[in-house]
PDB file of C-alpha atoms and ligand atoms in Angstrom:
ATOM      1  CA  MET A   1     -80.253 -64.652 -48.525  1.00 97.00           C
ATOM      2  CA  ARG A   2     -82.163 -61.647 -49.805  1.00 98.00           C
ATOM      3  CA  LEU A   3     -81.495 -58.916 -47.230  1.00 98.00           C
ATOM      4  CA  LEU A   4     -83.408 -55.676 -46.823  1.00 98.00           C
ATOM      5  CA  VAL A   5     -81.315 -52.954 -45.140  1.00 98.00           C
ATOM      6  CA  THR A   6     -83.265 -49.917 -43.934  1.00 98.00           C
ATOM      7  CA  GLY A   7     -81.508 -46.605 -43.362  1.00 98.00           C
ATOM      8  CA  ALA A   8     -79.336 -47.610 -46.305  1.00 98.00           C
ATOM      9  CA  ALA A   9     -77.924 -44.100 -46.822  1.00 98.00           C
ATOM     10  CA  GLY A  10     -76.909 -43.792 -43.176  1.00 98.00           C
ATOM     11  CA  LEU A  11     -73.558 -44.429 -41.501  1.00 98.00           C
ATOM     12  CA  LEU A  12     -74.322 -48.039 -40.556  1.00 98.00           C
ATOM     13  CA  GLY A  13     -76.540 -48.754 -43.561  1.00 98.00           C
ATOM     14  CA  ARG A  14     -73.763 -47.855 -45.987  1.00 98.00           C
ATOM     15  CA  GLU A  15     -71.324 -50.159 -44.207  1.00 98.00           C
ATOM     16  CA  LEU A  16     -73.835 -53.029 -44.281  1.00 98.00           C
ATOM     17  CA  LEU A  17     -74.334 -52.486 -48.005  1.00 98.00           C
ATOM     18  CA  ARG A  18     -70.569 -52.438 -48.552  1.00 98.00           C
ATOM     19  CA  THR A  19     -69.831 -55.621 -46.627  1.00 98.00           C
ATOM     20  CA  ALA A  20     -72.879 -57.901 -46.701  1.00 98.00           C
ATOM     21  CA  ASP A  21     -72.304 -61.164 -48.516  1.00 96.00           C
ATOM     22  CA  HIS A  22     -75.972 -61.404 -49.528  1.00 97.00           C
ATOM     23  CA  GLU A  23     -78.293 -60.121 -52.193  1.00 97.00           C
ATOM     24  CA  VAL A  24     -78.948 -56.744 -50.568  1.00 98.00           C
ATOM     25  CA  VAL A  25     -81.870 -54.439 -51.268  1.00 98.00           C
ATOM     26  CA  PRO A  26     -81.254 -50.961 -49.811  1.00 98.00           C
ATOM     27  CA  ALA A  27     -84.271 -49.083 -48.434  1.00 98.00           C
ATOM     28  CA  TYR A  28     -83.669 -45.348 -48.248  1.00 98.00           C
ATOM     29  CA  HIS A  29     -85.685 -42.285 -47.291  1.00 98.00           C
ATOM     30  CA  SER A  30     -84.581 -38.906 -48.689  1.00 97.00           C
ATOM     31  CA  GLN A  31     -81.003 -39.624 -49.804  1.00 97.00           C
ATOM     32  CA  VAL A  32     -81.251 -41.832 -52.888  1.00 98.00           C
ATOM     33  CA  VAL A  33     -79.309 -45.111 -52.884  1.00 98.00           C
ATOM     34  CA  PRO A  34     -78.909 -46.486 -56.434  1.00 96.00           C
ATOM     35  CA  GLY A  35     -80.773 -49.758 -56.934  1.00 95.00           C
ATOM     36  CA  GLY A  36     -82.722 -49.232 -53.751  1.00 97.00           C
ATOM     37  CA  VAL A  37     -86.358 -48.732 -52.787  1.00 98.00           C
ATOM     38  CA  GLN A  38     -87.603 -45.429 -51.423  1.00 97.00           C
ATOM     39  CA  PHE A  39     -89.816 -45.606 -48.358  1.00 97.00           C
ATOM     40  CA  ASP A  40     -90.981 -43.783 -45.257  1.00 98.00           C
ATOM     41  CA  VAL A  41     -90.869 -46.148 -42.300  1.00 98.00           C
ATOM     42  CA  ARG A  42     -93.605 -44.130 -40.553  1.00 98.00           C
ATOM     43  CA  ARG A  43     -96.130 -45.302 -43.151  1.00 98.00           C
ATOM     44  CA  ARG A  44     -97.245 -48.848 -42.397  1.00 98.00           C
ATOM     45  CA  ASP A  45     -98.898 -49.229 -45.804  1.00 98.00           C
ATOM     46  CA  VAL A  46     -95.645 -48.242 -47.512  1.00 98.00           C
ATOM     47  CA  VAL A  47     -93.589 -50.587 -45.326  1.00 98.00           C
ATOM     48  CA  ARG A  48     -96.008 -53.412 -46.194  1.00 98.00           C
ATOM     49  CA  GLU A  49     -95.735 -52.669 -49.898  1.00 98.00           C
ATOM     50  CA  VAL A  50     -91.931 -52.591 -49.822  1.00 98.00           C
ATOM     51  CA  ILE A  51     -91.649 -55.847 -47.897  1.00 98.00           C
ATOM     52  CA  ARG A  52     -94.225 -57.559 -50.119  1.00 97.00           C
ATOM     53  CA  SER A  53     -92.377 -56.508 -53.259  1.00 97.00           C
ATOM     54  CA  VAL A  54     -88.853 -57.270 -51.996  1.00 97.00           C
ATOM     55  CA  ARG A  55     -89.778 -60.529 -50.171  1.00 97.00           C
ATOM     56  CA  PRO A  56     -86.694 -60.443 -47.951  1.00 98.00           C
ATOM     57  CA  ASP A  57     -85.411 -63.460 -46.006  1.00 98.00           C
ATOM     58  CA  GLY A  58     -83.766 -61.047 -43.593  1.00 98.00           C
ATOM     59  CA  ILE A  59     -84.137 -57.413 -42.519  1.00 98.00           C
ATOM     60  CA  ILE A  60     -81.589 -55.274 -40.686  1.00 98.00           C
ATOM     61  CA  HIS A  61     -83.529 -52.250 -39.499  1.00 98.00           C
ATOM     62  CA  THR A  62     -81.223 -49.290 -38.855  1.00 98.00           C
ATOM     63  CA  ALA A  63     -83.526 -46.413 -39.954  1.00 98.00           C
ATOM     64  CA  TYR A  64     -84.412 -43.896 -37.278  1.00 98.00           C
ATOM     65  CA  LYS A  65     -84.513 -40.175 -36.634  1.00 98.00           C
ATOM     66  CA  ARG A  66     -83.418 -38.972 -33.243  1.00 97.00           C
ATOM     67  CA  ASP A  67     -86.136 -36.396 -32.628  1.00 96.00           C
ATOM     68  CA  ASP A  68     -88.917 -38.209 -34.435  1.00 98.00           C
ATOM     69  CA  TRP A  69     -90.857 -40.707 -32.299  1.00 98.00           C
ATOM     70  CA  ALA A  70     -92.857 -41.886 -35.298  1.00 98.00           C
ATOM     71  CA  ALA A  71     -89.727 -42.716 -37.305  1.00 98.00           C
ATOM     72  CA  THR A  72     -87.885 -44.362 -34.423  1.00 98.00           C
ATOM     73  CA  ALA A  73     -90.627 -46.173 -32.498  1.00 98.00           C
ATOM     74  CA  ASP A  74     -93.664 -46.499 -34.797  1.00 98.00           C
ATOM     75  CA  GLY A  75     -91.357 -47.157 -37.746  1.00 98.00           C
ATOM     76  CA  ALA A  76     -89.688 -50.087 -35.989  1.00 98.00           C
ATOM     77  CA  VAL A  77     -93.105 -51.457 -35.039  1.00 98.00           C
ATOM     78  CA  ASN A  78     -94.276 -51.150 -38.656  1.00 98.00           C
ATOM     79  CA  VAL A  79     -91.265 -53.156 -39.807  1.00 98.00           C
ATOM     80  CA  ALA A  80     -91.875 -55.839 -37.152  1.00 98.00           C
ATOM     81  CA  LEU A  81     -95.581 -56.062 -38.002  1.00 98.00           C
ATOM     82  CA  GLU A  82     -94.897 -56.472 -41.715  1.00 98.00           C
ATOM     83  CA  ALA A  83     -91.698 -58.561 -41.489  1.00 97.00           C
ATOM     84  CA  ASP A  84     -93.705 -61.703 -42.160  1.00 88.00           C
ATOM     85  CA  GLY A  85     -91.305 -64.672 -42.192  1.00 91.00           C
ATOM     86  CA  ALA A  86     -88.128 -62.591 -42.442  1.00 98.00           C
ATOM     87  CA  ARG A  87     -85.390 -62.811 -39.831  1.00 98.00           C
ATOM     88  CA  LEU A  88     -85.361 -59.364 -38.160  1.00 98.00           C
ATOM     89  CA  VAL A  89     -82.384 -57.605 -36.586  1.00 98.00           C
ATOM     90  CA  PHE A  90     -83.284 -54.285 -34.977  1.00 98.00           C
ATOM     91  CA  VAL A  91     -80.529 -51.809 -34.122  1.00 99.00           C
ATOM     92  CA  SER A  92     -81.157 -50.214 -30.747  1.00 98.00           C
ATOM     93  CA  SER A  93     -79.119 -47.922 -28.548  1.00 98.00           C
ATOM     94  CA  ASP A  94     -77.457 -47.511 -25.166  1.00 98.00           C
ATOM     95  CA  ALA A  95     -79.886 -44.569 -24.843  1.00 98.00           C
ATOM     96  CA  VAL A  96     -82.456 -47.084 -23.561  1.00 98.00           C
ATOM     97  CA  PHE A  97     -80.539 -46.739 -20.275  1.00 98.00           C
ATOM     98  CA  GLY A  98     -79.881 -43.889 -17.881  1.00 98.00           C
ATOM     99  CA  PRO A  99     -76.529 -43.038 -16.301  1.00 97.00           C
ATOM    100  CA  ARG A 100     -75.166 -45.204 -13.494  1.00 97.00           C
ATOM    101  CA  GLU A 101     -71.820 -46.517 -12.255  1.00 95.00           C
ATOM    102  CA  ALA A 102     -72.232 -50.179 -13.206  1.00 97.00           C
ATOM    103  CA  ALA A 103     -72.311 -51.382 -16.796  1.00 98.00           C
ATOM    104  CA  TYR A 104     -75.587 -52.761 -18.195  1.00 98.00           C
ATOM    105  CA  THR A 105     -75.881 -56.373 -19.335  1.00 98.00           C
ATOM    106  CA  GLU A 106     -78.162 -57.755 -22.027  1.00 97.00           C
ATOM    107  CA  HIS A 107     -80.590 -58.960 -19.344  1.00 96.00           C
ATOM    108  CA  GLU A 108     -81.451 -55.515 -18.028  1.00 97.00           C
ATOM    109  CA  LEU A 109     -84.690 -53.757 -18.835  1.00 97.00           C
ATOM    110  CA  PRO A 110     -84.659 -50.266 -20.368  1.00 98.00           C
ATOM    111  CA  CYS A 111     -84.761 -47.208 -18.104  1.00 98.00           C
ATOM    112  CA  PRO A 112     -84.505 -44.325 -20.593  1.00 98.00           C
ATOM    113  CA  ILE A 113     -84.250 -40.666 -19.623  1.00 97.00           C
ATOM    114  CA  THR A 114     -84.583 -39.058 -23.070  1.00 97.00           C
ATOM    115  CA  PRO A 115     -87.357 -39.120 -25.695  1.00 98.00           C
ATOM    116  CA  TYR A 116     -84.950 -40.847 -28.120  1.00 98.00           C
ATOM    117  CA  GLY A 117     -84.112 -43.530 -25.543  1.00 98.00           C
ATOM    118  CA  ALA A 118     -87.814 -43.955 -24.769  1.00 98.00           C
ATOM    119  CA  ALA A 119     -88.624 -44.399 -28.467  1.00 98.00           C
ATOM    120  CA  LYS A 120     -85.938 -47.081 -28.805  1.00 98.00           C
ATOM    121  CA  ALA A 121     -87.146 -48.792 -25.603  1.00 98.00           C
ATOM    122  CA  ALA A 122     -90.753 -48.766 -26.836  1.00 98.00           C
ATOM    123  CA  ALA A 123     -89.606 -50.247 -30.134  1.00 98.00           C
ATOM    124  CA  GLU A 124     -87.659 -52.999 -28.334  1.00 98.00           C
ATOM    125  CA  THR A 125     -90.677 -53.983 -26.255  1.00 98.00           C
ATOM    126  CA  ALA A 126     -93.044 -54.018 -29.218  1.00 98.00           C
ATOM    127  CA  ILE A 127     -90.654 -55.939 -31.465  1.00 98.00           C
ATOM    128  CA  LEU A 128     -90.079 -58.643 -28.855  1.00 97.00           C
ATOM    129  CA  ALA A 129     -93.843 -59.012 -28.439  1.00 98.00           C
ATOM    130  CA  ILE A 130     -94.568 -59.101 -32.183  1.00 98.00           C
ATOM    131  CA  ARG A 131     -91.519 -61.129 -33.281  1.00 98.00           C
ATOM    132  CA  PRO A 132     -90.094 -63.128 -30.370  1.00 97.00           C
ATOM    133  CA  GLY A 133     -87.527 -64.585 -32.760  1.00 97.00           C
ATOM    134  CA  ALA A 134     -86.043 -61.171 -33.597  1.00 98.00           C
ATOM    135  CA  VAL A 135     -82.662 -59.861 -32.480  1.00 98.00           C
ATOM    136  CA  ILE A 136     -82.410 -56.544 -30.638  1.00 98.00           C
ATOM    137  CA  ALA A 137     -78.870 -55.208 -31.022  1.00 98.00           C
ATOM    138  CA  ARG A 138     -78.111 -52.350 -28.641  1.00 98.00           C
ATOM    139  CA  THR A 139     -75.044 -50.377 -29.557  1.00 98.00           C
ATOM    140  CA  SER A 140     -73.157 -47.262 -28.505  1.00 98.00           C
ATOM    141  CA  ILE A 141     -71.382 -44.385 -30.282  1.00 98.00           C
ATOM    142  CA  ILE A 142     -70.578 -45.545 -33.810  1.00 98.00           C
ATOM    143  CA  VAL A 143     -67.246 -44.343 -35.200  1.00 98.00           C
ATOM    144  CA  GLY A 144     -66.063 -44.751 -38.782  1.00 95.00           C
ATOM    145  CA  SER A 145     -62.821 -44.219 -40.636  1.00 91.00           C
ATOM    146  CA  ASP A 146     -63.933 -41.913 -43.429  1.00 91.00           C
ATOM    147  CA  GLY A 147     -64.857 -38.854 -41.364  1.00 92.00           C
ATOM    148  CA  ARG A 148     -68.620 -39.264 -41.802  1.00 92.00           C
ATOM    149  CA  SER A 149     -69.676 -40.331 -38.316  1.00 96.00           C
ATOM    150  CA  GLY A 150     -71.073 -37.674 -36.004  1.00 95.00           C
ATOM    151  CA  GLU A 151     -68.159 -37.958 -33.589  1.00 95.00           C
ATOM    152  CA  GLU A 152     -65.528 -37.539 -36.335  1.00 96.00           C
ATOM    153  CA  GLN A 153     -67.387 -34.524 -37.709  1.00 96.00           C
ATOM    154  CA  ARG A 154     -67.577 -32.901 -34.273  1.00 96.00           C
ATOM    155  CA  VAL A 155     -63.831 -33.364 -33.782  1.00 96.00           C
ATOM    156  CA  ARG A 156     -63.131 -31.669 -37.079  1.00 95.00           C
ATOM    157  CA  ARG A 157     -65.495 -28.766 -36.325  1.00 95.00           C
ATOM    158  CA  PHE A 158     -64.306 -28.155 -32.765  1.00 94.00           C
ATOM    159  CA  ALA A 159     -60.650 -28.470 -33.776  1.00 92.00           C
ATOM    160  CA  ALA A 160     -61.337 -25.760 -36.379  1.00 92.00           C
ATOM    161  CA  GLY A 161     -62.600 -23.456 -33.650  1.00 91.00           C
ATOM    162  CA  GLU A 162     -66.352 -23.885 -34.033  1.00 94.00           C
ATOM    163  CA  PRO A 163     -68.160 -23.544 -30.709  1.00 93.00           C
ATOM    164  CA  GLY A 164     -68.796 -26.679 -28.670  1.00 92.00           C
ATOM    165  CA  VAL A 165     -67.130 -28.900 -26.079  1.00 94.00           C
ATOM    166  CA  PHE A 166     -66.424 -32.563 -25.433  1.00 94.00           C
ATOM    167  CA  TYR A 167     -67.536 -33.688 -22.004  1.00 94.00           C
ATOM    168  CA  THR A 168     -65.060 -35.539 -19.853  1.00 95.00           C
ATOM    169  CA  GLY A 169     -67.860 -36.956 -17.695  1.00 95.00           C
ATOM    170  CA  ASN A 170     -69.729 -38.502 -20.610  1.00 95.00           C
ATOM    171  CA  ILE A 171     -68.659 -42.158 -20.730  1.00 97.00           C
ATOM    172  CA  ARG A 172     -69.703 -44.614 -23.443  1.00 98.00           C
ATOM    173  CA  CYS A 173     -68.430 -47.797 -25.168  1.00 98.00           C
ATOM    174  CA  PRO A 174     -67.811 -46.743 -28.797  1.00 98.00           C
ATOM    175  CA  VAL A 175     -67.774 -49.298 -31.579  1.00 98.00           C
ATOM    176  CA  HIS A 176     -66.232 -49.187 -35.034  1.00 98.00           C
ATOM    177  CA  VAL A 177     -68.836 -49.223 -37.782  1.00 98.00           C
ATOM    178  CA  SER A 178     -67.152 -52.166 -39.541  1.00 98.00           C
ATOM    179  CA  ASP A 179     -67.109 -54.257 -36.324  1.00 98.00           C
ATOM    180  CA  LEU A 180     -70.772 -53.421 -35.740  1.00 98.00           C
ATOM    181  CA  ALA A 181     -71.814 -54.261 -39.306  1.00 98.00           C
ATOM    182  CA  SER A 182     -69.890 -57.532 -39.188  1.00 98.00           C
ATOM    183  CA  ALA A 183     -71.491 -58.493 -35.845  1.00 98.00           C
ATOM    184  CA  LEU A 184     -75.003 -57.654 -37.111  1.00 98.00           C
ATOM    185  CA  LEU A 185     -74.476 -59.752 -40.233  1.00 98.00           C
ATOM    186  CA  GLU A 186     -73.337 -62.628 -38.020  1.00 98.00           C
ATOM    187  CA  LEU A 187     -76.346 -62.278 -35.755  1.00 98.00           C
ATOM    188  CA  LEU A 188     -78.605 -62.215 -38.806  1.00 98.00           C
ATOM    189  CA  VAL A 189     -77.649 -65.775 -39.779  1.00 98.00           C
ATOM    190  CA  SER A 190     -77.248 -67.087 -36.228  1.00 98.00           C
ATOM    191  CA  ASP A 191     -79.851 -68.713 -34.032  1.00 97.00           C
ATOM    192  CA  VAL A 192     -79.508 -65.959 -31.422  1.00 98.00           C
ATOM    193  CA  ILE A 193     -82.795 -64.348 -30.401  1.00 98.00           C
ATOM    194  CA  GLY A 194     -83.661 -61.514 -28.040  1.00 98.00           C
ATOM    195  CA  VAL A 195     -81.500 -58.719 -26.661  1.00 98.00           C
ATOM    196  CA  THR A 196     -77.806 -58.458 -27.524  1.00 98.00           C
ATOM    197  CA  HIS A 197     -75.175 -55.808 -26.803  1.00 98.00           C
ATOM    198  CA  VAL A 198     -72.853 -54.925 -29.679  1.00 98.00           C
ATOM    199  CA  ALA A 199     -70.567 -52.197 -28.357  1.00 98.00           C
ATOM    200  CA  GLY A 200     -66.842 -51.850 -27.841  1.00 98.00           C
ATOM    201  CA  PRO A 201     -65.214 -53.294 -24.714  1.00 98.00           C
ATOM    202  CA  GLN A 202     -63.575 -49.997 -23.728  1.00 98.00           C
ATOM    203  CA  ALA A 203     -65.412 -47.380 -21.668  1.00 98.00           C
ATOM    204  CA  ILE A 204     -64.086 -43.975 -22.641  1.00 98.00           C
ATOM    205  CA  SER A 205     -65.164 -40.345 -22.248  1.00 97.00           C
ATOM    206  CA  ARG A 206     -66.315 -38.370 -25.269  1.00 96.00           C
ATOM    207  CA  PHE A 207     -63.368 -36.062 -24.699  1.00 97.00           C
ATOM    208  CA  ASP A 208     -60.818 -38.903 -24.754  1.00 97.00           C
ATOM    209  CA  LEU A 209     -62.553 -40.414 -27.782  1.00 98.00           C
ATOM    210  CA  GLY A 210     -62.338 -37.027 -29.500  1.00 97.00           C
ATOM    211  CA  ARG A 211     -58.634 -36.802 -28.684  1.00 97.00           C
ATOM    212  CA  LEU A 212     -57.991 -40.255 -30.196  1.00 97.00           C
ATOM    213  CA  ILE A 213     -59.896 -39.314 -33.350  1.00 97.00           C
ATOM    214  CA  ALA A 214     -57.930 -36.059 -33.577  1.00 96.00           C
ATOM    215  CA  LEU A 215     -54.637 -37.956 -33.222  1.00 95.00           C
ATOM    216  CA  ARG A 216     -55.646 -40.451 -35.930  1.00 95.00           C
ATOM    217  CA  ASP A 217     -56.659 -37.641 -38.271  1.00 94.00           C
ATOM    218  CA  GLY A 218     -53.535 -35.559 -37.734  1.00 94.00           C
ATOM    219  CA  LEU A 219     -55.367 -32.827 -35.823  1.00 95.00           C
ATOM    220  CA  ASP A 220     -54.155 -31.218 -32.614  1.00 93.00           C
ATOM    221  CA  PRO A 221     -55.864 -32.950 -29.649  1.00 93.00           C
ATOM    222  CA  GLN A 222     -54.945 -29.919 -27.503  1.00 92.00           C
ATOM    223  CA  ALA A 223     -57.241 -27.829 -29.691  1.00 91.00           C
ATOM    224  CA  LEU A 224     -60.310 -29.742 -28.521  1.00 94.00           C
ATOM    225  CA  PRO A 225     -62.272 -27.851 -25.881  1.00 93.00           C
ATOM    226  CA  SER A 226     -63.454 -29.869 -22.885  1.00 93.00           C
ATOM    227  CA  ALA A 227     -65.768 -29.442 -19.912  1.00 93.00           C
ATOM    228  CA  PRO A 228     -66.781 -31.842 -17.138  1.00 92.00           C
ATOM    229  CA  GLY A 229     -70.497 -31.680 -17.992  1.00 88.00           C
ATOM    230  CA  THR A 230     -73.087 -33.556 -15.978  1.00 88.00           C
ATOM    231  CA  PRO A 231     -71.645 -37.007 -15.208  1.00 89.00           C
ATOM    232  CA  SER A 232     -73.239 -39.490 -17.596  1.00 95.00           C
ATOM    233  CA  ASN A 233     -71.847 -42.978 -17.480  1.00 97.00           C
ATOM    234  CA  ILE A 234     -73.738 -45.414 -19.742  1.00 98.00           C
ATOM    235  CA  ARG A 235     -71.708 -48.517 -20.437  1.00 98.00           C
ATOM    236  CA  LEU A 236     -72.968 -51.537 -22.350  1.00 98.00           C
ATOM    237  CA  ASP A 237     -71.440 -54.800 -21.186  1.00 98.00           C
ATOM    238  CA  SER A 238     -71.214 -56.748 -24.461  1.00 98.00           C
ATOM    239  CA  ARG A 239     -69.291 -59.762 -23.147  1.00 98.00           C
ATOM    240  CA  GLY A 240     -72.291 -62.094 -23.325  1.00 98.00           C
ATOM    241  CA  THR A 241     -72.829 -61.252 -26.998  1.00 98.00           C
ATOM    242  CA  GLN A 242     -69.098 -61.224 -27.801  1.00 98.00           C
ATOM    243  CA  ASP A 243     -68.931 -64.836 -26.575  1.00 98.00           C
ATOM    244  CA  VAL A 244     -71.213 -65.986 -29.406  1.00 98.00           C
ATOM    245  CA  LEU A 245     -69.575 -63.886 -32.142  1.00 98.00           C
ATOM    246  CA  GLN A 246     -66.582 -64.522 -34.403  1.00 98.00           C
ATOM    247  CA  THR A 247     -66.299 -60.753 -34.953  1.00 98.00           C
ATOM    248  CA  ARG A 248     -64.061 -59.166 -32.370  1.00 98.00           C
ATOM    249  CA  LEU A 249     -65.489 -55.909 -31.064  1.00 98.00           C
ATOM    250  CA  ARG A 250     -62.349 -53.823 -30.763  1.00 98.00           C
ATOM    251  CA  PRO A 251     -61.696 -51.176 -28.131  1.00 98.00           C
ATOM    252  CA  ALA A 252     -61.695 -47.569 -29.356  1.00 98.00           C
ATOM    253  CA  SER A 253     -58.014 -47.031 -28.640  1.00 97.00           C
ATOM    254  CA  GLU A 254     -57.200 -50.026 -30.870  1.00 97.00           C
ATOM    255  CA  PHE A 255     -59.392 -49.216 -33.866  1.00 96.00           C
ATOM    256  CA  LEU A 256     -58.445 -45.551 -33.781  1.00 96.00           C
ATOM    257  CA  LEU A 257     -54.751 -46.335 -33.754  1.00 88.00           C
ATOM    258  CA  SER A 258     -54.915 -49.109 -36.377  1.00 76.00           C
ATOM    259  CA  ARG A 259     -56.746 -46.968 -39.012  1.00 53.00           C
ATOM    260  CA  ARG A 260     -59.000 -49.783 -40.364  1.00 46.00           C
TER     261      ARG A 260
HETATM  262  N1  NAP B 301     -74.636 -43.208 -34.684  1.00 64.02           N
HETATM  263  C1  NAP B 301     -74.486 -43.568 -33.419  1.00 64.02           C
HETATM  264  O1  NAP B 301     -73.527 -43.144 -32.740  1.00 64.02           O
HETATM  265  C2  NAP B 301     -75.473 -44.537 -32.797  1.00 64.02           C
HETATM  266  C3  NAP B 301     -75.343 -44.864 -31.440  1.00 64.02           C
HETATM  267  C4  NAP B 301     -76.231 -45.802 -30.883  1.00 64.02           C
HETATM  268  C5  NAP B 301     -77.209 -46.389 -31.677  1.00 64.02           C
HETATM  269  N2  NAP B 301     -77.333 -46.026 -32.968  1.00 64.02           N
HETATM  270  C6  NAP B 301     -78.379 -46.645 -33.794  1.00 64.02           C
HETATM  271  O2  NAP B 301     -77.787 -47.181 -34.951  1.00 64.02           O
HETATM  272  C7  NAP B 301     -78.679 -47.097 -36.052  1.00 64.02           C
HETATM  273  C8  NAP B 301     -77.965 -46.511 -37.249  1.00 64.02           C
HETATM  274  O3  NAP B 301     -77.429 -45.245 -36.904  1.00 64.02           O
HETATM  275  P1  NAP B 301     -76.695 -44.357 -38.004  1.00 64.02           P
HETATM  276  O4  NAP B 301     -75.703 -43.508 -37.293  1.00 64.02           O
HETATM  277  O5  NAP B 301     -76.268 -45.206 -39.149  1.00 64.02           O
HETATM  278  O6  NAP B 301     -77.896 -43.403 -38.451  1.00 64.02           O
HETATM  279  P2  NAP B 301     -77.918 -42.316 -39.623  1.00 64.02           P
HETATM  280  O7  NAP B 301     -76.596 -42.213 -40.296  1.00 64.02           O
HETATM  281  O8  NAP B 301     -78.537 -41.081 -39.058  1.00 64.02           O
HETATM  282  O9  NAP B 301     -78.930 -42.984 -40.646  1.00 64.02           O
HETATM  283  C9  NAP B 301     -80.280 -43.123 -40.316  1.00 64.02           C
HETATM  284  C10 NAP B 301     -81.035 -43.412 -41.579  1.00 64.02           C
HETATM  285  O10 NAP B 301     -82.434 -43.506 -41.278  1.00 64.02           O
HETATM  286  C11 NAP B 301     -83.133 -42.927 -42.350  1.00 64.02           C
HETATM  287  N3  NAP B 301     -84.456 -42.439 -41.960  1.00 64.02           N
HETATM  288  C12 NAP B 301     -84.753 -41.382 -41.171  1.00 64.02           C
HETATM  289  N4  NAP B 301     -86.082 -41.187 -41.117  1.00 64.02           N
HETATM  290  C13 NAP B 301     -86.634 -42.160 -41.905  1.00 64.02           C
HETATM  291  C14 NAP B 301     -87.964 -42.459 -42.280  1.00 64.02           C
HETATM  292  N5  NAP B 301     -89.006 -41.747 -41.816  1.00 64.02           N
HETATM  293  N6  NAP B 301     -88.172 -43.512 -43.105  1.00 64.02           N
HETATM  294  C15 NAP B 301     -87.129 -44.262 -43.553  1.00 64.02           C
HETATM  295  N7  NAP B 301     -85.844 -44.011 -43.240  1.00 64.02           N
HETATM  296  C16 NAP B 301     -85.601 -42.954 -42.441  1.00 64.02           C
HETATM  297  C17 NAP B 301     -82.272 -41.752 -42.777  1.00 64.02           C
HETATM  298  O11 NAP B 301     -82.577 -41.425 -44.106  1.00 64.02           O
HETATM  299  P3  NAP B 301     -82.617 -39.884 -44.592  1.00 64.02           P
HETATM  300  O12 NAP B 301     -81.397 -39.223 -44.007  1.00 64.02           O
HETATM  301  O13 NAP B 301     -82.600 -39.998 -46.071  1.00 64.02           O
HETATM  302  O14 NAP B 301     -83.892 -39.289 -44.038  1.00 64.02           O
HETATM  303  C18 NAP B 301     -80.864 -42.316 -42.624  1.00 64.02           C
HETATM  304  O15 NAP B 301     -80.387 -42.882 -43.825  1.00 64.02           O
HETATM  305  C19 NAP B 301     -79.873 -46.273 -35.574  1.00 64.02           C
HETATM  306  O16 NAP B 301     -80.972 -47.132 -35.359  1.00 64.02           O
HETATM  307  C20 NAP B 301     -79.406 -45.635 -34.265  1.00 64.02           C
HETATM  308  O17 NAP B 301     -80.445 -45.496 -33.336  1.00 64.02           O
HETATM  309  C21 NAP B 301     -76.490 -45.116 -33.557  1.00 64.02           C
END
């Protein structure tokens, strides 16, 4: 399969490039990826040109920018509109939901409370209308092993005394970037369509996640500042998706102790 990966210079994009067993064409924005195509997902004409020249059989669309509606929402719509016959996997977020006690299943409709979550929710709705055969893959905090994910960087900064806190009331279901990439590549070649949840099975606070990262990286977990913060419990229930995957989505305490 010829696979187009957008956001190729990003945390998830890099892992997809590293592990995909396909002919991969990286699509990058400002950070150059050797052998890739430069594009701005906000420009529909540019997206069309890239897809027409690459002629992908599959697209994993990871590109986004948190505070940029056009990049996150319009960009995803541009990709869906121009995807032609390609199998499309769109990476979405738990930010499409607001806080509540119960976990969210794949069948639940978005109820975002932030502009970023709203942009992802708008993209989901448009993609499902334009390409009913696409996969929407909602995920949660992505953690890596090489120190480049946002959460690992925060741990390092806060442990070094930079200002900031980890909230104990902020609960999510983190996933390891290699588990996520593997699951997305599986979904790409599966016959699954519609909304999936690809997050870890363990609900954990940002503070406890930070402590686990600190322990893995040989930093002092006691040095991490914490505060309760406004309670924000957003848990993705990924069991329905896990049932159709070979990839095991590992809990944070496992992947942070096993150092993969
Ligand atoms: N990271 C998380 O914890 C997390 C949690 C839930 C969901 N997600 C979702 O997972 C996906 C991947 O996240 P990530 O952490 O890998 O993101 P990332 O590291 O921030 O990478 C995002 C990529 O998108 C590219 N991009 C930004 N604006 C663009 C534009 N206008 N045109 C084309 N490309 C553009 C960026 O390129 P430049 O930097 O060169 O501009 C960057 O390479 C995203 O869709 C995100 O919503 C992430």
